[in-house]
Coordinates of C-alpha atoms in Angstrom, one line a residue:
X1 CA -90.8 25.7 40.5
X2 CA -90.3 23.0 37.5
X3 CA -92.8 20.7 36.2
X4 CA -91.2 17.9 37.9
X5 CA -91.1 19.6 41.1
X6 CA -94.9 20.5 40.9
X7 CA -96.0 17.0 40.0
X8 CA -93.8 15.5 42.8
X9 CA -95.5 18.1 45.4
X10 CA -98.9 17.0 43.9
X11 CA -98.2 13.5 44.1
X12 CA -97.1 13.9 48.2
X13 CA -100.1 15.8 48.7
X14 CA -102.4 13.1 47.4
X15 CA -100.9 10.5 49.2
X16 CA -100.4 12.3 52.3
X17 CA -104.2 12.9 52.1
X18 CA -104.7 9.0 51.6
X19 CA -102.5 7.9 54.2
X20 CA -104.0 10.3 56.6
X21 CA -107.4 8.6 56.4
X22 CA -105.6 5.5 58.0
X23 CA -106.2 5.1 61.8
X24 CA -103.0 6.2 63.1
X25 CA -101.9 4.9 66.6
X26 CA -100.5 8.2 68.8
X27 CA -99.6 7.3 72.2
X28 CA -97.6 8.0 75.1
X29 CA -93.9 7.9 75.1
X30 CA -92.5 6.4 78.7
X31 CA -91.3 9.0 80.6
X32 CA -88.7 6.5 82.2
X33 CA -85.8 5.2 80.3
X34 CA -86.1 1.6 82.0
X35 CA -89.2 1.4 80.0
X36 CA -87.3 1.4 76.6
X37 CA -85.0 -1.2 76.7
X38 CA -84.7 -2.6 73.1
X39 CA -84.2 0.5 70.3
X40 CA -84.1 0.2 66.9
X41 CA -82.7 3.1 64.7
X42 CA -83.2 2.9 61.0
X43 CA -80.6 4.2 58.8
X44 CA -80.8 2.7 55.0
X45 CA -79.0 5.3 53.7
X46 CA -75.3 6.5 52.1
X47 CA -72.2 7.0 54.0
X48 CA -72.2 10.5 54.7
X49 CA -75.8 9.9 56.3
X50 CA -74.8 7.2 58.5
X51 CA -71.7 9.4 59.7
X52 CA -73.9 12.5 60.3
X53 CA -76.3 10.0 62.5
X54 CA -73.5 9.1 64.9
X55 CA -74.3 12.3 67.1
X56 CA -78.0 11.1 67.1
X57 CA -76.6 7.2 68.2
X58 CA -74.4 8.8 71.0
X59 CA -77.3 11.0 72.3
X60 CA -80.0 7.9 72.3
X61 CA -77.5 6.0 74.4
X62 CA -76.7 8.8 76.6
X63 CA -80.4 9.3 77.1
X64 CA -81.2 5.5 77.6
X65 CA -77.7 4.0 78.8
X66 CA -79.2 0.7 79.7
X67 CA -81.0 0.2 76.4
X68 CA -79.8 -2.1 73.8
X69 CA -79.1 0.0 70.6
X70 CA -79.4 -1.9 67.3
X71 CA -78.7 0.1 63.9
X72 CA -80.5 -1.1 60.6
X73 CA -77.9 -0.2 57.8
X74 CA -77.2 -0.9 54.1
X75 CA -74.5 -3.5 54.1
X76 CA -72.0 -1.2 52.5
X77 CA -72.4 1.4 55.6
X78 CA -72.3 -1.3 58.5
X79 CA -68.7 -0.9 58.8
X80 CA -68.6 2.8 59.8
X81 CA -70.2 2.0 63.1
X82 CA -67.7 -0.8 64.1
X83 CA -66.0 -0.3 67.5
X84 CA -68.7 2.7 68.2
X85 CA -69.1 2.3 71.9
X86 CA -72.9 3.8 71.7
X87 CA -73.9 0.7 69.4
X88 CA -74.8 -2.6 70.6
X89 CA -75.4 -4.4 67.3
X90 CA -75.8 -3.7 63.6
X91 CA -78.1 -5.4 61.6
X92 CA -77.7 -4.9 57.6
X93 CA -80.5 -4.7 55.1
X94 CA -80.1 -4.5 51.4
X95 CA -82.8 -2.3 49.7
X96 CA -82.2 -4.0 46.6
X97 CA -82.2 -7.8 47.8
X98 CA -84.8 -10.0 46.5
X99 CA -88.2 -9.6 48.4
X100 CA -87.7 -12.8 50.1
X101 CA -84.7 -11.9 51.6
X102 CA -85.8 -8.7 52.8
X103 CA -89.1 -10.3 54.1
X104 CA -86.6 -12.6 55.9
X105 CA -84.5 -9.8 57.5
X106 CA -88.0 -8.1 58.5
X107 CA -89.5 -10.9 60.5
X108 CA -86.0 -11.3 62.0
X109 CA -86.3 -7.5 63.5
X110 CA -90.0 -8.2 64.6
X111 CA -88.6 -11.3 66.6
X112 CA -86.4 -9.0 68.5
X113 CA -89.2 -7.2 70.0
X114 CA -88.3 -3.6 70.0
X115 CA -89.6 -1.0 72.6
X116 CA -89.1 2.0 70.3
X117 CA -88.0 2.5 66.6
X118 CA -86.4 5.6 65.3
X119 CA -86.5 6.7 61.4
X120 CA -84.7 9.7 61.2
X121 CA -85.4 10.0 57.5
X122 CA -87.0 13.5 56.5
X123 CA -87.4 12.3 52.8
X124 CA -90.9 11.5 51.0
X125 CA -90.0 7.7 50.7
X126 CA -92.2 5.1 52.7
X127 CA -89.8 2.3 53.3
X128 CA -88.0 3.2 56.3
X129 CA -91.6 4.2 58.1
X130 CA -93.1 1.0 56.9
X131 CA -89.9 -1.0 58.5
X132 CA -90.5 1.2 61.4
X133 CA -94.2 0.1 61.8
X134 CA -93.3 -3.6 60.8
X135 CA -90.7 -3.8 63.4
X136 CA -93.5 -4.2 66.0
X137 CA -92.0 -1.3 68.0
X138 CA -94.8 0.2 70.3
X139 CA -93.1 3.5 70.2
X140 CA -92.1 4.4 66.6
X141 CA -91.0 8.0 66.1
X142 CA -90.2 9.8 62.7
X143 CA -91.1 12.9 60.5
X144 CA -94.6 13.5 58.9
X145 CA -93.6 13.9 55.6
X146 CA -95.9 12.9 52.7
X147 CA -98.1 10.9 54.9
X148 CA -95.6 8.9 56.9
X149 CA -96.6 10.0 60.0
X150 CA -99.2 7.0 59.7
X151 CA -96.9 4.5 60.5
X152 CA -95.4 6.3 63.7
X153 CA -96.6 6.6 67.1
X154 CA -95.0 9.9 67.8
X155 CA -94.0 12.6 65.1
X156 CA -91.2 15.0 65.4
X157 CA -91.7 18.8 64.4
X158 CA -90.0 19.5 60.7
X159 CA -86.9 21.2 60.9
X160 CA -86.4 24.7 59.2
X161 CA -84.6 25.4 56.0
X162 CA -81.5 26.2 57.6
X163 CA -80.8 23.4 59.7
X164 CA -77.9 21.2 59.4
X165 CA -78.2 17.4 58.6
X166 CA -77.1 16.5 62.2
X167 CA -79.6 18.8 63.6
X168 CA -82.4 17.2 61.3
X169 CA -81.5 13.7 62.4
X170 CA -81.4 14.9 65.8
X171 CA -84.6 16.7 66.0
X172 CA -86.3 13.3 65.5
X173 CA -85.6 12.6 69.2
X174 CA -87.1 15.5 70.7
X175 CA -90.5 13.7 71.3
X176 CA -88.2 11.3 73.4
X177 CA -87.0 14.3 75.6
X178 CA -83.4 14.6 74.1
X179 CA -82.9 18.3 73.4
X180 CA -79.2 18.3 75.0
X181 CA -76.0 19.8 73.5
X182 CA -75.3 18.4 70.1
X183 CA -72.4 15.8 69.9
X184 CA -69.9 15.8 66.9
X185 CA -70.0 13.0 64.4
X186 CA -67.3 10.5 65.1
X187 CA -66.1 7.4 63.9
X188 CA -64.0 5.1 65.9
X189 CA -60.7 3.3 64.3
X190 CA -58.6 0.9 66.5
X191 CA -54.7 1.4 67.1
X192 CA -54.2 -1.9 65.1
X193 CA -56.3 -0.1 62.2
X194 CA -54.0 3.1 62.3
X195 CA -50.9 1.1 62.5
X196 CA -51.6 -1.2 59.6
X197 CA -52.3 2.0 57.5
X198 CA -48.9 3.7 58.5
X199 CA -47.2 0.3 57.9
X200 CA -48.7 0.0 54.2
X201 CA -47.5 3.7 53.3
X202 CA -44.0 2.9 54.8
X203 CA -43.9 0.0 52.3
X204 CA -45.2 2.0 49.4
X205 CA -42.4 4.3 50.0
X206 CA -44.2 7.1 52.1
X207 CA -41.1 9.1 53.9
X208 CA -42.9 11.2 56.3
X209 CA -43.8 14.8 54.4
X210 CA -47.4 15.8 55.2
X211 CA -49.8 13.5 53.4
X212 CA -52.5 15.2 51.1
X213 CA -55.3 13.0 50.2
X214 CA -57.4 13.6 47.1
X215 CA -60.8 11.8 46.7
X216 CA -62.3 12.5 43.1
X217 CA -65.6 10.4 43.8
X218 CA -69.3 11.6 44.3
X219 CA -72.8 10.1 43.9
X220 CA -73.8 12.4 41.2
X221 CA -72.1 13.8 38.3
X222 CA -73.0 17.4 39.4
X223 CA -71.2 16.6 42.7
X224 CA -67.5 16.2 41.1
X225 CA -65.0 18.7 40.3
X226 CA -63.1 17.9 37.0
X227 CA -60.4 15.0 37.5
X228 CA -58.1 17.6 35.4
X229 CA -58.3 20.0 38.2
X230 CA -57.5 17.8 40.8
X231 CA -54.2 16.5 38.5
X232 CA -53.4 19.9 38.2
X233 CA -54.0 20.8 42.1
X234 CA -51.8 17.9 43.2
X235 CA -49.1 18.6 40.9
X236 CA -48.7 22.1 41.9
X237 CA -48.6 21.0 45.7
X238 CA -45.8 18.5 45.2
X239 CA -43.1 20.8 46.7
X240 CA -45.3 20.5 50.1
X241 CA -47.0 17.4 50.3
X242 CA -46.7 13.7 49.2
X243 CA -50.4 12.7 47.7
X244 CA -52.5 9.6 48.0
X245 CA -55.3 9.3 45.6
X246 CA -58.6 7.4 47.0
X247 CA -61.7 5.9 45.6
X248 CA -64.0 3.0 45.6
X249 CA -64.1 0.6 42.6
X250 CA -66.3 2.8 40.5
X251 CA -63.7 5.6 40.9
X252 CA -60.6 3.6 39.4
X253 CA -60.8 5.3 36.2
X254 CA -60.9 8.7 37.5
X255 CA -58.3 7.9 40.1
X256 CA -56.0 6.5 37.3
X257 CA -56.7 9.5 35.0
X258 CA -55.7 11.8 37.9
X259 CA -52.6 9.8 38.7
X260 CA -51.4 10.1 35.3
X261 CA -51.5 13.7 35.0
X262 CA -49.4 14.1 38.3
X263 CA -45.6 14.5 36.9
X264 CA -44.2 13.4 40.4
X265 CA -46.5 10.7 40.6
X266 CA -48.7 9.8 43.6
X267 CA -49.8 6.8 46.0
X268 CA -53.0 5.5 45.1
X269 CA -55.5 3.3 47.4
X270 CA -58.6 2.0 45.4
X271 CA -60.5 0.1 47.7
X272 CA -64.2 -1.2 48.6
X273 CA -63.2 -1.5 52.1
X274 CA -64.5 1.6 54.0
X275 CA -62.5 1.0 57.4
X276 CA -59.2 0.7 55.3
X277 CA -59.9 3.8 53.6
X278 CA -60.9 5.5 57.0
X279 CA -57.4 4.4 58.4
X280 CA -55.2 5.5 55.5
X281 CA -57.3 8.5 55.7
X282 CA -56.3 9.3 59.4
X283 CA -52.6 9.4 58.3
X284 CA -53.2 12.4 56.0
X285 CA -52.7 16.0 57.0
X286 CA -55.9 17.1 55.1
X287 CA -58.3 15.8 52.3
X288 CA -59.6 17.4 49.3
X289 CA -62.8 16.2 47.6
X290 CA -66.3 16.6 46.7
X291 CA -69.3 17.1 49.0
X292 CA -69.4 13.3 49.4
X293 CA -69.4 10.6 52.2
X294 CA -65.5 10.9 52.3
X295 CA -66.1 14.5 53.2
X296 CA -67.8 13.7 56.5
X297 CA -65.8 10.7 57.2
X298 CA -62.8 12.7 57.1
X299 CA -64.5 15.7 59.2
X300 CA -65.3 12.9 61.7
X301 CA -62.0 11.7 62.2
X302 CA -60.8 15.4 62.9
X303 CA -59.0 15.4 59.4
X304 CA -59.2 19.4 57.9
X305 CA -61.0 19.3 54.6
X306 CA -61.4 21.4 51.4
X307 CA -64.5 20.5 49.4
X308 CA -66.2 21.4 46.4
X309 CA -70.0 22.3 46.7
X310 CA -72.3 22.8 43.6
X311 CA -75.6 21.4 43.6
X312 CA -76.0 20.7 47.3
X313 CA -78.0 22.3 49.7
X314 CA -75.3 24.4 51.9
X315 CA -76.7 24.7 55.1
X316 CA -77.8 20.8 55.1
X317 CA -74.5 19.4 53.9
X318 CA -71.6 21.1 55.4
X319 CA -68.8 19.4 57.0
X320 CA -68.7 19.8 60.7
X321 CA -65.6 20.8 62.9
X322 CA -62.5 22.9 62.7
X323 CA -60.6 23.4 59.7
X324 CA -63.3 22.6 57.1
X325 CA -63.3 24.8 53.9
X326 CA -66.0 24.7 51.4
X327 CA -65.3 26.2 48.2
X328 CA -68.6 27.0 46.4
X329 CA -70.0 29.7 43.8
X330 CA -72.4 31.4 45.6
X331 CA -73.0 33.9 43.1
X332 CA -74.4 31.5 40.3
X333 CA -78.3 31.8 40.2
X334 CA -78.5 28.0 39.9
X335 CA -76.2 27.3 42.7
X336 CA -77.9 24.8 45.1
X337 CA -80.4 23.4 42.2
X338 CA -80.1 19.9 44.2
X339 CA -80.1 17.9 40.8
X340 CA -77.9 14.6 39.9
X341 CA -78.0 16.1 36.4
X342 CA -77.0 19.6 35.3
X343 CA -80.2 21.5 34.0
X344 CA -78.0 23.6 31.7
X345 CA -75.8 20.9 30.8
X346 CA -72.5 23.1 31.8
X347 CA -71.6 21.7 35.4
X348 CA -70.6 25.6 35.8
X349 CA -70.8 25.7 39.5
X350 CA -67.7 23.1 39.3
X351 CA -65.9 24.5 36.5
X352 CA -65.6 27.8 38.1
X353 CA -63.6 26.6 41.0
X354 CA -60.1 26.7 39.8
X355 CA -57.3 24.7 41.0
X356 CA -55.4 27.9 42.2
X357 CA -58.6 28.4 44.3
X358 CA -58.0 25.1 45.9
X359 CA -54.5 25.3 46.3
X360 CA -54.7 28.7 48.2
X361 CA -57.2 27.1 50.7
X362 CA -55.0 24.2 51.1
X363 CA -52.0 26.1 51.8
X364 CA -54.1 28.1 54.5
X365 CA -54.9 24.7 56.2
X366 CA -51.6 23.3 56.0

């Protein structure tokens, strides 16, 4: 355990001891579904977290079909739940907004008079637990991490270390009597969105060969396979595929570097519009990417993937579904360090995955 980890552990233990002194309001959860008519699910996280929350959303709506289900999200992630038949309303809250705006949003939540608030966060941060409490919901469910349980009326049992993130999120619902089979993560595109994407590709000169998508972005540097490797991979597969490079505005530079390194050229779609990306992604035969939000979006759309995993915890963040290949250097002693900056400064867990290894995986799926 590093010094940083020891300090964090001591802090959480101390904070938990303080918060547990507060009077907790534990109560009975109504047995009848009709007693919980207004439900709030809090998911102020990034793209992948929201995608992997869709099974819990479906499970909640199946258990309480007459309830109105509201999901609280970051502005960037709200579009992921458009057209989701299990969601009645999305409310956005920017955690980085001025305090006045955040207070106004919380007052609006409280006015909705929720019966149930669900916080599936298993992290140590208090923000979402406080939001659950501030919503005024009479039943509040979440995990007991670092004293967060002080804000809930019922707590879920913490998952073991081998659980997948979808199981972690669904585990929050067990105090509500939801133990059924696990739905798959799903995104819902309209026919109009798919047709628009197909039309755009045709206007770019796409001729109908199998389309290989590449998304080189990731939140942390340690999660990113080298740009040169992506270019080498794409160039070597052009006999079999047309290539389209994806990215958000922050990825524009790396997308252009990869594109310029592909001798035969490639299409590129750099956009902040997450639904436009999803529509174009749905036209791909498969996606090559890092372990990031786009990976879980592809899996939720039923698109096969080849992905690169280094510092990420393997059981927790594996893509779900058929045709999902993960390349990982399991023999390294530092693998799965869960750090945003490489402790050794080498990024060896990514550099050791070669373009040939990736090409072999792609051709197995093609």
